[in-house]
Coordinates of C-alpha atoms in Angstrom, one line a residue:
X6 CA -44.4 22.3 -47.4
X7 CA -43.7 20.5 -44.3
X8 CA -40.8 21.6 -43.7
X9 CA -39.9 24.9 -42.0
X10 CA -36.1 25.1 -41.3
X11 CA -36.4 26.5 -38.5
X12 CA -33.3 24.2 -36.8
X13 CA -31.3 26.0 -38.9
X14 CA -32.3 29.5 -37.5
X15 CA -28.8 31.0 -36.1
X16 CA -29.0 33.0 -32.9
X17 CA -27.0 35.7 -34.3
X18 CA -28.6 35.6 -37.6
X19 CA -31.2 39.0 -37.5
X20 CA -31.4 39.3 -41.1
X21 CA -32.9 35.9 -41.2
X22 CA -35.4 36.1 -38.2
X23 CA -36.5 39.4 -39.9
X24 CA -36.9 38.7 -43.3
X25 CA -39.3 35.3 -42.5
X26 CA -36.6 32.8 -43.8
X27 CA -36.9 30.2 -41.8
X28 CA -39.9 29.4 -39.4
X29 CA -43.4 28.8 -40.3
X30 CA -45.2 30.7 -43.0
X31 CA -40.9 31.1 -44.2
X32 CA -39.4 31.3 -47.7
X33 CA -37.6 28.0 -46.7
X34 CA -41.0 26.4 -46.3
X35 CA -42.7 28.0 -49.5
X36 CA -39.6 26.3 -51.3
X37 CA -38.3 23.4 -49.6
X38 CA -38.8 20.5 -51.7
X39 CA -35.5 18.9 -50.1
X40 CA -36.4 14.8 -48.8
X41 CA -33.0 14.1 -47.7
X42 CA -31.2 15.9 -44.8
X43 CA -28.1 16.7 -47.4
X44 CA -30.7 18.7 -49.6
X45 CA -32.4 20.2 -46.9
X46 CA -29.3 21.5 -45.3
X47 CA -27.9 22.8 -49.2
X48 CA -31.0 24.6 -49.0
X49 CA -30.7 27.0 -45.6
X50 CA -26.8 27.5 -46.5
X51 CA -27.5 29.3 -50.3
X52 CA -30.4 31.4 -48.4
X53 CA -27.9 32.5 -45.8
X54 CA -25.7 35.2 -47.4
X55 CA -22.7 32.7 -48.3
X56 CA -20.4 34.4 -50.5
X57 CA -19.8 32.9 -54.2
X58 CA -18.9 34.2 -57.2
X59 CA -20.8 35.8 -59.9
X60 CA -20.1 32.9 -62.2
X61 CA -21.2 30.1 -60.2
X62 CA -24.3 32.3 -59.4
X63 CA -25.5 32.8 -62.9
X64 CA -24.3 28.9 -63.4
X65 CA -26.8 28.2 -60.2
X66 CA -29.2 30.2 -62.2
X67 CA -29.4 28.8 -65.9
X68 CA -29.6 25.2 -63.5
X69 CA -32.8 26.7 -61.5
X70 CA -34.4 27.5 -64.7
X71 CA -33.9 24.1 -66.2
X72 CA -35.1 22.2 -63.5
X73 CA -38.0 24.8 -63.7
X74 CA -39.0 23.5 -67.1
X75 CA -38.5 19.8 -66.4
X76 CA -41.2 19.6 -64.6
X77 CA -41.4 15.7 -65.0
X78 CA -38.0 15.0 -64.2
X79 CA -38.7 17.4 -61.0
X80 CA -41.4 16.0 -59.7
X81 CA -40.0 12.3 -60.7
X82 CA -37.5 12.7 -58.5
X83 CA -39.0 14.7 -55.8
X84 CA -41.1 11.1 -55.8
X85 CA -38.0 8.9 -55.6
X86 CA -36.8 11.3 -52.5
X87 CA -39.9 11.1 -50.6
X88 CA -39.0 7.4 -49.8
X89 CA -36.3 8.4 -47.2
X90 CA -39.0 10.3 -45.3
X91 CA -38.7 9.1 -41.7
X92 CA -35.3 7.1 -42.4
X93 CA -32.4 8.1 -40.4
X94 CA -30.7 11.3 -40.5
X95 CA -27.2 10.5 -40.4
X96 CA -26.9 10.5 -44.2
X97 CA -23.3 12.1 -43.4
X98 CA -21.7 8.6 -42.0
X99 CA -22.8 6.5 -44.5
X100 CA -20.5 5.3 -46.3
X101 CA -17.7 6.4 -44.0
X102 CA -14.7 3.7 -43.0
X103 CA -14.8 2.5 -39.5
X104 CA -11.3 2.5 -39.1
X105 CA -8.7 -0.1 -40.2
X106 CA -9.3 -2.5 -42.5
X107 CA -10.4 -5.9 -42.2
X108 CA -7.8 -7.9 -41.3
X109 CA -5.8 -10.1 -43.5
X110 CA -5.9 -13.3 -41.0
X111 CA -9.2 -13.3 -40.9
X112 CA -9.9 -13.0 -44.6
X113 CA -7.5 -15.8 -45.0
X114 CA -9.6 -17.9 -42.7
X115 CA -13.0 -16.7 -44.3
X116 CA -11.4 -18.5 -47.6
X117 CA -9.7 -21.5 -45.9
X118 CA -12.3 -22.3 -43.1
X119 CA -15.0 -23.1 -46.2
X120 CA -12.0 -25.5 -48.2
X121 CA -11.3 -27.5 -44.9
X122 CA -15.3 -27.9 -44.4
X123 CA -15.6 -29.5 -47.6
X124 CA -12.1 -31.3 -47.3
X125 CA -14.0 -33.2 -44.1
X126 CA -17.2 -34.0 -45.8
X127 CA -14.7 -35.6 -48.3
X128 CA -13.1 -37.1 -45.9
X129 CA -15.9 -38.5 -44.3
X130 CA -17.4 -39.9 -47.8
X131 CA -14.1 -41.5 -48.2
X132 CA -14.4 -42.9 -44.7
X133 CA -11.0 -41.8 -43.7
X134 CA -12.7 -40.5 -40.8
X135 CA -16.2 -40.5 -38.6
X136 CA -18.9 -38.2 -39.6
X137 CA -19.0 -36.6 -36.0
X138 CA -16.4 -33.9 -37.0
X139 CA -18.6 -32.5 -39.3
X140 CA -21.3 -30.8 -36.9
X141 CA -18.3 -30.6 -34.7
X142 CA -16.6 -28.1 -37.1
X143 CA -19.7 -26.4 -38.3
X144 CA -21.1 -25.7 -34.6
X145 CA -17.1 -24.7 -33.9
X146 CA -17.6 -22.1 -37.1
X147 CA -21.1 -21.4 -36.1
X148 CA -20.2 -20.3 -32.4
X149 CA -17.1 -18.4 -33.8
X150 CA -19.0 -16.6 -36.3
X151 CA -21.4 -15.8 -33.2
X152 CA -18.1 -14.3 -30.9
X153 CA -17.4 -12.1 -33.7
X154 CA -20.3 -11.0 -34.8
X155 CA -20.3 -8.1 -32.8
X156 CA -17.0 -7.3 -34.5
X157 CA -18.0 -8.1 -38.2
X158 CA -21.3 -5.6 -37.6
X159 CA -19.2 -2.8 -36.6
X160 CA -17.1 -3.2 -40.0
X161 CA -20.6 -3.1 -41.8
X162 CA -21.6 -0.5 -40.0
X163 CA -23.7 2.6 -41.5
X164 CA -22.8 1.7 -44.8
X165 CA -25.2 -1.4 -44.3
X166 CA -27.8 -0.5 -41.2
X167 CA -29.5 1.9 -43.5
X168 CA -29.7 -0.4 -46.6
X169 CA -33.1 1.3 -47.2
X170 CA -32.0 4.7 -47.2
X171 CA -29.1 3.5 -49.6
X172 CA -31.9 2.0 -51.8
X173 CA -33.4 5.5 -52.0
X174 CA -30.1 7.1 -52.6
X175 CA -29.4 4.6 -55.4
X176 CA -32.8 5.1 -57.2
X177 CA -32.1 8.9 -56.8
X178 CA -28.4 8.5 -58.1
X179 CA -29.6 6.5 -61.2
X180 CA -32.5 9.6 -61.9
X181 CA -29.9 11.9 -62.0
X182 CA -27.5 10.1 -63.5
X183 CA -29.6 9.1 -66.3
X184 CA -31.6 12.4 -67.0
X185 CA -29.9 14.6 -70.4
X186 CA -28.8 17.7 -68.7
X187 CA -27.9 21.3 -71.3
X188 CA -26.7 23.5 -68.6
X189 CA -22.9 23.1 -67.1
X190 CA -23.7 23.1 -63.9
X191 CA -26.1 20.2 -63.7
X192 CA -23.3 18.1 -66.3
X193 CA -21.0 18.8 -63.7
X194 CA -23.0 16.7 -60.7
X195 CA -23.7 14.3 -63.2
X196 CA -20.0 13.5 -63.4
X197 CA -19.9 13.4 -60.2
X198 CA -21.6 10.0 -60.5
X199 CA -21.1 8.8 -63.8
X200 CA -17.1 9.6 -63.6
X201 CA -14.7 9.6 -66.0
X202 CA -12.1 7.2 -67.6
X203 CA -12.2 4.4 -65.3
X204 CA -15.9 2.7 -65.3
X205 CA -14.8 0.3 -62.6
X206 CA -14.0 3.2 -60.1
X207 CA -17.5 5.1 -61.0
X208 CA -19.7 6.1 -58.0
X209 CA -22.4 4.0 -60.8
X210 CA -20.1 0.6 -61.0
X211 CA -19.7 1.0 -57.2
X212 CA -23.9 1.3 -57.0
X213 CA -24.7 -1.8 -58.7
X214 CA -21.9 -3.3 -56.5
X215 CA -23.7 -2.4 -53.5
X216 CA -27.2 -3.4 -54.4
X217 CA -25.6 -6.5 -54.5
X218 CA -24.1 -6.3 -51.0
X219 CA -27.8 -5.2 -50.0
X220 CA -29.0 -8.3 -51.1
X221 CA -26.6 -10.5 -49.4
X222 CA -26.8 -8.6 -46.2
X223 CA -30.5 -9.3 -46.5
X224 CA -30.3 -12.8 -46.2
X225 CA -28.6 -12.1 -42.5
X226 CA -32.8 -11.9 -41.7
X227 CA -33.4 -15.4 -42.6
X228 CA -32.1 -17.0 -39.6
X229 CA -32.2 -20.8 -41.0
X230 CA -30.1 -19.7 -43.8
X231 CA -28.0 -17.2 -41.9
X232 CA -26.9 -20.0 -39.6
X233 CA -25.9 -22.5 -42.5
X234 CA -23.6 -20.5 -44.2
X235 CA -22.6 -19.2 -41.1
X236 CA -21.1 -22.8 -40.4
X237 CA -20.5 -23.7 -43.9
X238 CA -18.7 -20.9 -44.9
X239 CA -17.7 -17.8 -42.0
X240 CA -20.6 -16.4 -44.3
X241 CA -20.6 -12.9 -41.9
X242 CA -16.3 -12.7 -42.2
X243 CA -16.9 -12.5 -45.8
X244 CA -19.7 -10.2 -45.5
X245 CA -18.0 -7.6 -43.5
X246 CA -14.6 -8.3 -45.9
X247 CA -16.7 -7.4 -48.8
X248 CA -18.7 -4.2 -46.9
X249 CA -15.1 -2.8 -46.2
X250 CA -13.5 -3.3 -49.7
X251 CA -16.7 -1.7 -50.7
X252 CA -15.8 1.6 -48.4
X253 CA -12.3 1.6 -49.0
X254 CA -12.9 1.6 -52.9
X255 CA -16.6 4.1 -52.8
X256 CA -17.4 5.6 -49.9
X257 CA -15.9 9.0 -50.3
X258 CA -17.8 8.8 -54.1
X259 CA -20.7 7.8 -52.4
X260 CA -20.8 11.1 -49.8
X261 CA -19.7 13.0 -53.1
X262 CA -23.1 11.5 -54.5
X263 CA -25.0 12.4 -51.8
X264 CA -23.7 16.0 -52.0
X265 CA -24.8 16.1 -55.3
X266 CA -28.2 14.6 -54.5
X267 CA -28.7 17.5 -51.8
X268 CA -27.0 20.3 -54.5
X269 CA -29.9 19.2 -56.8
X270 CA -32.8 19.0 -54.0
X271 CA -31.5 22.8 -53.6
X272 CA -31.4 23.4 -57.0
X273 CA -35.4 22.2 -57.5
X274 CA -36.7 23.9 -54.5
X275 CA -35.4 27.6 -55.9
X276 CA -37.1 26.1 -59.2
X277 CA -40.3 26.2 -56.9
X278 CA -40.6 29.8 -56.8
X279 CA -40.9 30.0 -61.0
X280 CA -44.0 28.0 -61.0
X281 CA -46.1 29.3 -58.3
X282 CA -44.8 33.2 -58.6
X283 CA -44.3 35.4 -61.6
X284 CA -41.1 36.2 -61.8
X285 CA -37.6 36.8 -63.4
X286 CA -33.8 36.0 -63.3
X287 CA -31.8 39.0 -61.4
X288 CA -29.1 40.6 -63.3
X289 CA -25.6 41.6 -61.6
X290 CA -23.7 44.3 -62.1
X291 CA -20.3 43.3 -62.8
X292 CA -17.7 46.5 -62.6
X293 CA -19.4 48.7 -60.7
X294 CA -18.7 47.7 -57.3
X295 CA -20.9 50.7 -55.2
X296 CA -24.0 49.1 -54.0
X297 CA -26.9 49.7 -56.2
X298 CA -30.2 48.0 -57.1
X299 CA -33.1 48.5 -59.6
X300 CA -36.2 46.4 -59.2
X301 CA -39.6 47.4 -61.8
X302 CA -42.7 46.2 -60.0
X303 CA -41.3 43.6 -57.1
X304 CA -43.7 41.9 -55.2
X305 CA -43.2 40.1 -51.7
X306 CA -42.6 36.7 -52.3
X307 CA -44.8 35.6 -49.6
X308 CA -47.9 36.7 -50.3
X309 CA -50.2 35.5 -52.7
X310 CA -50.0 36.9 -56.3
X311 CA -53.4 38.1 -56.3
X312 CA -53.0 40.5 -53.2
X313 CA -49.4 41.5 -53.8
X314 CA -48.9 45.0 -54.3
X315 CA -45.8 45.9 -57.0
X316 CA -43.8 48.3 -56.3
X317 CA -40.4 50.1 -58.2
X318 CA -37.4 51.7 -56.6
X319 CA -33.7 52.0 -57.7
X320 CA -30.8 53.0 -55.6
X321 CA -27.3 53.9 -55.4
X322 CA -25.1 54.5 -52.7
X323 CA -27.9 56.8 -51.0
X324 CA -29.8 57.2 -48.0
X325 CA -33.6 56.9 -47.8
X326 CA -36.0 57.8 -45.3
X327 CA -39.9 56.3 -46.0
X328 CA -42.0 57.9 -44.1
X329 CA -46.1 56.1 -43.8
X330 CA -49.2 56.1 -41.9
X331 CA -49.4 52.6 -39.4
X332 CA -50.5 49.6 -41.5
X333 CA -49.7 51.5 -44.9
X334 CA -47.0 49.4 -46.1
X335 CA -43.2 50.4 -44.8
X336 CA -42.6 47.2 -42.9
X337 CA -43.6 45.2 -45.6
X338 CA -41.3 47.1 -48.2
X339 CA -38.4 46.8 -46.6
X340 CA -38.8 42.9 -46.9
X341 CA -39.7 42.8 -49.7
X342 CA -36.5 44.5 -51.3
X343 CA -34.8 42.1 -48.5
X344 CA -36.4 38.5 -49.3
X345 CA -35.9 39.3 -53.2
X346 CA -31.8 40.1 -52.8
X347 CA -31.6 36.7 -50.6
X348 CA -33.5 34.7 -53.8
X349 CA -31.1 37.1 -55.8
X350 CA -28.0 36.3 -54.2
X351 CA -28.9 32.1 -53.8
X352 CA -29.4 31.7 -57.7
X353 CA -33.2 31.8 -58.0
X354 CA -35.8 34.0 -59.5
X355 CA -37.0 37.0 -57.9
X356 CA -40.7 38.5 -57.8
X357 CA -40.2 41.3 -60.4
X358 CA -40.7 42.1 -63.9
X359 CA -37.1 43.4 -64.0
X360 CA -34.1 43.1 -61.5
X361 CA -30.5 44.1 -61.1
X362 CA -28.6 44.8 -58.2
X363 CA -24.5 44.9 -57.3
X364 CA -23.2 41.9 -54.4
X365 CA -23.6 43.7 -51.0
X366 CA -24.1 42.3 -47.4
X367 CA -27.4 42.5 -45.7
X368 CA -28.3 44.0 -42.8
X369 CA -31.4 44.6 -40.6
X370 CA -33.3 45.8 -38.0
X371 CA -36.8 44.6 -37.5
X372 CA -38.3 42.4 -35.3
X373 CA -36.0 44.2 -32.5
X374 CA -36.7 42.0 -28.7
X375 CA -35.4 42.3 -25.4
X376 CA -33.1 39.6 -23.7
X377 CA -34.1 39.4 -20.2
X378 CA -31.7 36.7 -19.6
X379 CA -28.9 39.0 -20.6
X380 CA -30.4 42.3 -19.2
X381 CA -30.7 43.6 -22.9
X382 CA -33.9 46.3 -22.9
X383 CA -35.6 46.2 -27.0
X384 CA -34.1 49.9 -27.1
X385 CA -30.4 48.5 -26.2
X386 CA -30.9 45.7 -28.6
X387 CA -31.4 47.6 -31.5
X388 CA -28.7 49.6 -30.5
X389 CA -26.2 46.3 -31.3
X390 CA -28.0 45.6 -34.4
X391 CA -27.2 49.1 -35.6
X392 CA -23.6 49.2 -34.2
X393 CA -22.7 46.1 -36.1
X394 CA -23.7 47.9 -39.3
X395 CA -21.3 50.4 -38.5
X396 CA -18.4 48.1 -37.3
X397 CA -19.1 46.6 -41.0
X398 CA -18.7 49.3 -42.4
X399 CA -15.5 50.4 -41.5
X400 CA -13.8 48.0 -43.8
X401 CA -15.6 49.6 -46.9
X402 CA -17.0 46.9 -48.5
X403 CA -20.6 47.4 -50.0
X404 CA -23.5 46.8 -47.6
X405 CA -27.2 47.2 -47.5
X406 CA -29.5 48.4 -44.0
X407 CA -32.7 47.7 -43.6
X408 CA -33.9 50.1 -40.5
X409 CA -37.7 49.8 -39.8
X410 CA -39.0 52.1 -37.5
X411 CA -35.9 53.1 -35.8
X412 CA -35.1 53.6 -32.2
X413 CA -38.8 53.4 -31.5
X414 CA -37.9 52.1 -28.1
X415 CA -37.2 54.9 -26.6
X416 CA -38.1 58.9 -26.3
X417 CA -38.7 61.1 -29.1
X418 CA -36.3 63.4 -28.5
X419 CA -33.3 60.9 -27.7
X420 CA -34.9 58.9 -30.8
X421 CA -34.6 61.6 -33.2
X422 CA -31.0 62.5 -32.0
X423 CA -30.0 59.2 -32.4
X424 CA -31.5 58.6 -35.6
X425 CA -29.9 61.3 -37.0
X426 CA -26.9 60.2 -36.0
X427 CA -26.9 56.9 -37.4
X428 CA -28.2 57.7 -40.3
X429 CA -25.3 60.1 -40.8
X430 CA -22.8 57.4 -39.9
X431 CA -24.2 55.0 -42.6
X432 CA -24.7 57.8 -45.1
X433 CA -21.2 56.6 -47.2
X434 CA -20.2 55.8 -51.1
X435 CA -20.5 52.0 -50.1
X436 CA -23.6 51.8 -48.0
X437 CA -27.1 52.0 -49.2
X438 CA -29.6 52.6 -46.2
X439 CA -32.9 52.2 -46.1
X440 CA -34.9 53.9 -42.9
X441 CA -38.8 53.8 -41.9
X442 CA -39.9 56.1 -39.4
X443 CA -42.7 58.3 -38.0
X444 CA -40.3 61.4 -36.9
X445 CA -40.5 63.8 -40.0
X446 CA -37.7 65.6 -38.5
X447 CA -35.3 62.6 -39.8
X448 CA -36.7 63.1 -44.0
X449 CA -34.2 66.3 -44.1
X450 CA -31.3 63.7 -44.0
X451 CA -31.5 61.4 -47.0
X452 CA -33.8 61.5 -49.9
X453 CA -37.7 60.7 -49.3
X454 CA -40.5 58.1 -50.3
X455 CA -43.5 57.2 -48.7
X456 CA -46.9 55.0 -48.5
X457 CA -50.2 56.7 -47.8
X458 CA -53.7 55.9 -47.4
X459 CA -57.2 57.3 -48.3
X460 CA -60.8 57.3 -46.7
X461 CA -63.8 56.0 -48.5
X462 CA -67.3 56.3 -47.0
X463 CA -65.4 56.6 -43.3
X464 CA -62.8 53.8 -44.2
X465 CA -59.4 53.5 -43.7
X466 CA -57.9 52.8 -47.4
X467 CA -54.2 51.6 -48.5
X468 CA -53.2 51.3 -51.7
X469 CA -49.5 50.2 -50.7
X470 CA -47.6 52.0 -53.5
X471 CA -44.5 53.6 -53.2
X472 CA -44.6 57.1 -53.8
X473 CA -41.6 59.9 -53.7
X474 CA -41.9 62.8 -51.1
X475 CA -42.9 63.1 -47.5
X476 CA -46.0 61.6 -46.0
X477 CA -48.9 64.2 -45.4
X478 CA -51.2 61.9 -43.8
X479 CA -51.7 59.7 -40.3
X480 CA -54.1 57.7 -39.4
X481 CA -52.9 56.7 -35.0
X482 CA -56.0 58.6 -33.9
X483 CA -58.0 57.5 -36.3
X484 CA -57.5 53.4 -35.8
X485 CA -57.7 54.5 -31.7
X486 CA -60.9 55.1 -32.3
X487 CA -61.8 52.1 -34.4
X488 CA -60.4 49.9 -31.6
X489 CA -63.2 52.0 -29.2
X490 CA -60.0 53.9 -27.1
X491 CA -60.8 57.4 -28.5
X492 CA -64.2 59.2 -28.7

């Protein structure tokens, strides 16, 4: 989709930059089918670690899998969103009050100006007086209405200068409002619009209302018309008096609305992932609070079903090191297990046949750069990615590290030192730690897996499976001499 996300990339956010979440080829833009700037922003904040509970989480789940199935009503309203493409992205102002009220001296003229107009063509029909002070008073009206038109716009405001993004909210509004809903969740938003007890204070009441404002703002484009009830009537004193009644009485419901709009968007795009991927609904353990996962034959969610290698693993409060041949598959592992607890922990399916896992915070070190700017060498970098880990970890709380290739930056004597190190350091009752590396030295710390490959008719071959034990094969001088460095 066209949309990669990548504004809402945080500097400080590795696990994101790591994991391909946002940017192009990203999860965000395998799933975004957000068309409003509420729904796309929804949609970076659930796959950025925020902290709910397990109820609203299995809530956002039975939603994902409902809008999974109606497809119709999915793409229906993917349709209606498409029409605020290009509109303006200040969705969050509309609506808003510009500040006091209208005043009350000026809606009492709005109402009297239009009596006395009439009084004077009476008057004049009656011949108690000339004709002349009828253009007098309307150019008088029409010249006054021009002095403060400047004023009467800025009480519009937003509300009306994106009348066509409204009209696509409205449509959107009356989709959701009007489509039958079994899960709680998606009732809930519902409400949101419908409301309850009171029809005439419903976000739905207050739609229809401005639809009609819409329309009489409209005719401000019709400059023949505009300038005859301008001098017949004040007409833009009584446009501006209705626009702010309108936002004193609906605009909060109307950014409510809108938050319910982007909630849904969300709620579709992590419905996305169940109709191009085979997958299944993560399970959570609920008292056992040690970290611990089980996934049977996940996949990465970003590459294509046909090529995606399965794998299994299950953990518990442990330490691994995977030890592999270049190319053989570690890397791409440890996102994998990554990507799938960030679809886990948002509310959508995963790429497994079977998932569980307990709540823990992420962590990773990946794609580990230098900061020139800040003096930072790749080696010192990845030193602050692992000493946040540990910081974390002092207050206990269950955590998940993701370590590929660790301290490859420097020496392989200060690297193995260090690694050890670390990997003792996370080695707790509330840390699960995941470590790739090509020092063998490190696989008498922690438990051991590894990838491998074969050779078929003087071929390099991977299979990418996970398999327990310590890697018996390389293959550095072997691609050396593919690439013609070696003889």
């Amino acid at each position: 989709f066209p949309y990669t996300g990548i504004e809402f990339q945080q500097e400080q956010d590795f696990g994101s930059a790591d994991l391909d979440v946002f940017g192009e080829a990203s999860l965000y833009q395998m799933l975004c089918v957000a068309h409003t700037p509420a729904g796309r922003r929804r949609l970076a904040e659930v796959l950025q670690q925020q902290e709910v509970s397990l109820e609203v989480l299995e809530q956002r789940q039975l939603a994902v899998a409902e809008l999974a199935e109606k497809s119709q009503f999915s793409l229906c309203f993917e349709a209606v969103a498409l029409g605020s493409e290009g509109e303006n992205r200040e969705e969050n102002r509309t609506g808003e009050s510009n500040g006091a009220g209208f005043p009350g001296m000026l809606r009492v003229l709005a109402w009297i100006y239009p009596l006395c107009f009439l009084l004077c063509i009476a008057g004049a029909a009656l011949q108690w007086w000339s004709w002349g002070i009828v253009p007098v008073l309307f150019f008088a009206a029409l010249l006054f209405s021009w002095i403060m038109s400047g004023y009467c716009q800025r009480k519009v405001g937003k509300l009306l200068s994106h009348s066509r993004t409204l009209q696509n909210y409205l449509y959107m509004l009356d989709a959701l409002a009007s489509e039958d809903f079994d899960t709680e969740y998606l009732k809930q938003l519902q409400k949101v619009i419908r409301g309850e007890g009171d029809d005439r204070k419903s976000l739905m009441m207050g739609l229809k209302k401005l639809e009609r404002l819409l329309g009489l703002y409209n005719i401000r484009f019709n400059p023949i018309t505009h300038w005859l009830l301008s001098g017949i009537c004040l007409y833009d004193f009584h446009l501006a008096a209705y626009a702010v009644s309108w936002q004193q009485q609906y605009g909060s419901h109307l950014k409510e609305g809108i938050t319910a709009l982007g909630e849904v968007e969300m709620l579709s795009s992590l419905a996305v992932l169940e109709r191009i991927r085979p997958v299944s609904y993560p399970a959570f353990y609920k008292e056992d609070m040690s970290p611990a996962f089980h996934m049977e034959q996940v996949c990465h969610p970003l590459l294509k079903p046909e090529t995606a290698v399965s794998n299994s693993i299950s953990m518990k409060q442990e330490s691994v090191v995977i030890t592999g041949s270049n190319m053989s598959g570690k890397t791409t592992f440890l996102r994998t297990i990554g990507l799938n607890l960030i679809l886990a922990y948002a509310g959508a399916p995963v790429c497994a046949l079977e998932f569980s896992a307990s709540r823990m915070r992420l962590f990773t070190s990946m794609r580990v750069v230098d900061d020139v700017q800040h003096g930072i060498s790749t080696f010192y970098a990845e030193i602050l990615r692992i000493k946040e880990m540990v910081e974390y970890g002092k207050k206990e709380q269950p955590m998940l590290c993701l370590i590929d290739e660790i301290f490859k930056g420097t020496n392989s004597a200060d690297r193995i030192v260090g690694a050890e190190a670390v990997i003792r350091k996370l080695s707790r009752n509330y840390i699960i730690t995941i470590v790739s590396t090509h020092d063998f030295e490190l696989c008498k710390l922690a438990e051991n897996y590894h990838f491998e490959e074969s050779y078929e008719e003087n071929q390099i071959v991977f299979d990418y499976k996970l398999k327990q034990g310590i890697c018996t094969t390389t293959n550095a001088l072997y691609l050396l001499t593919m690439a013609g460095l070696t003889e």
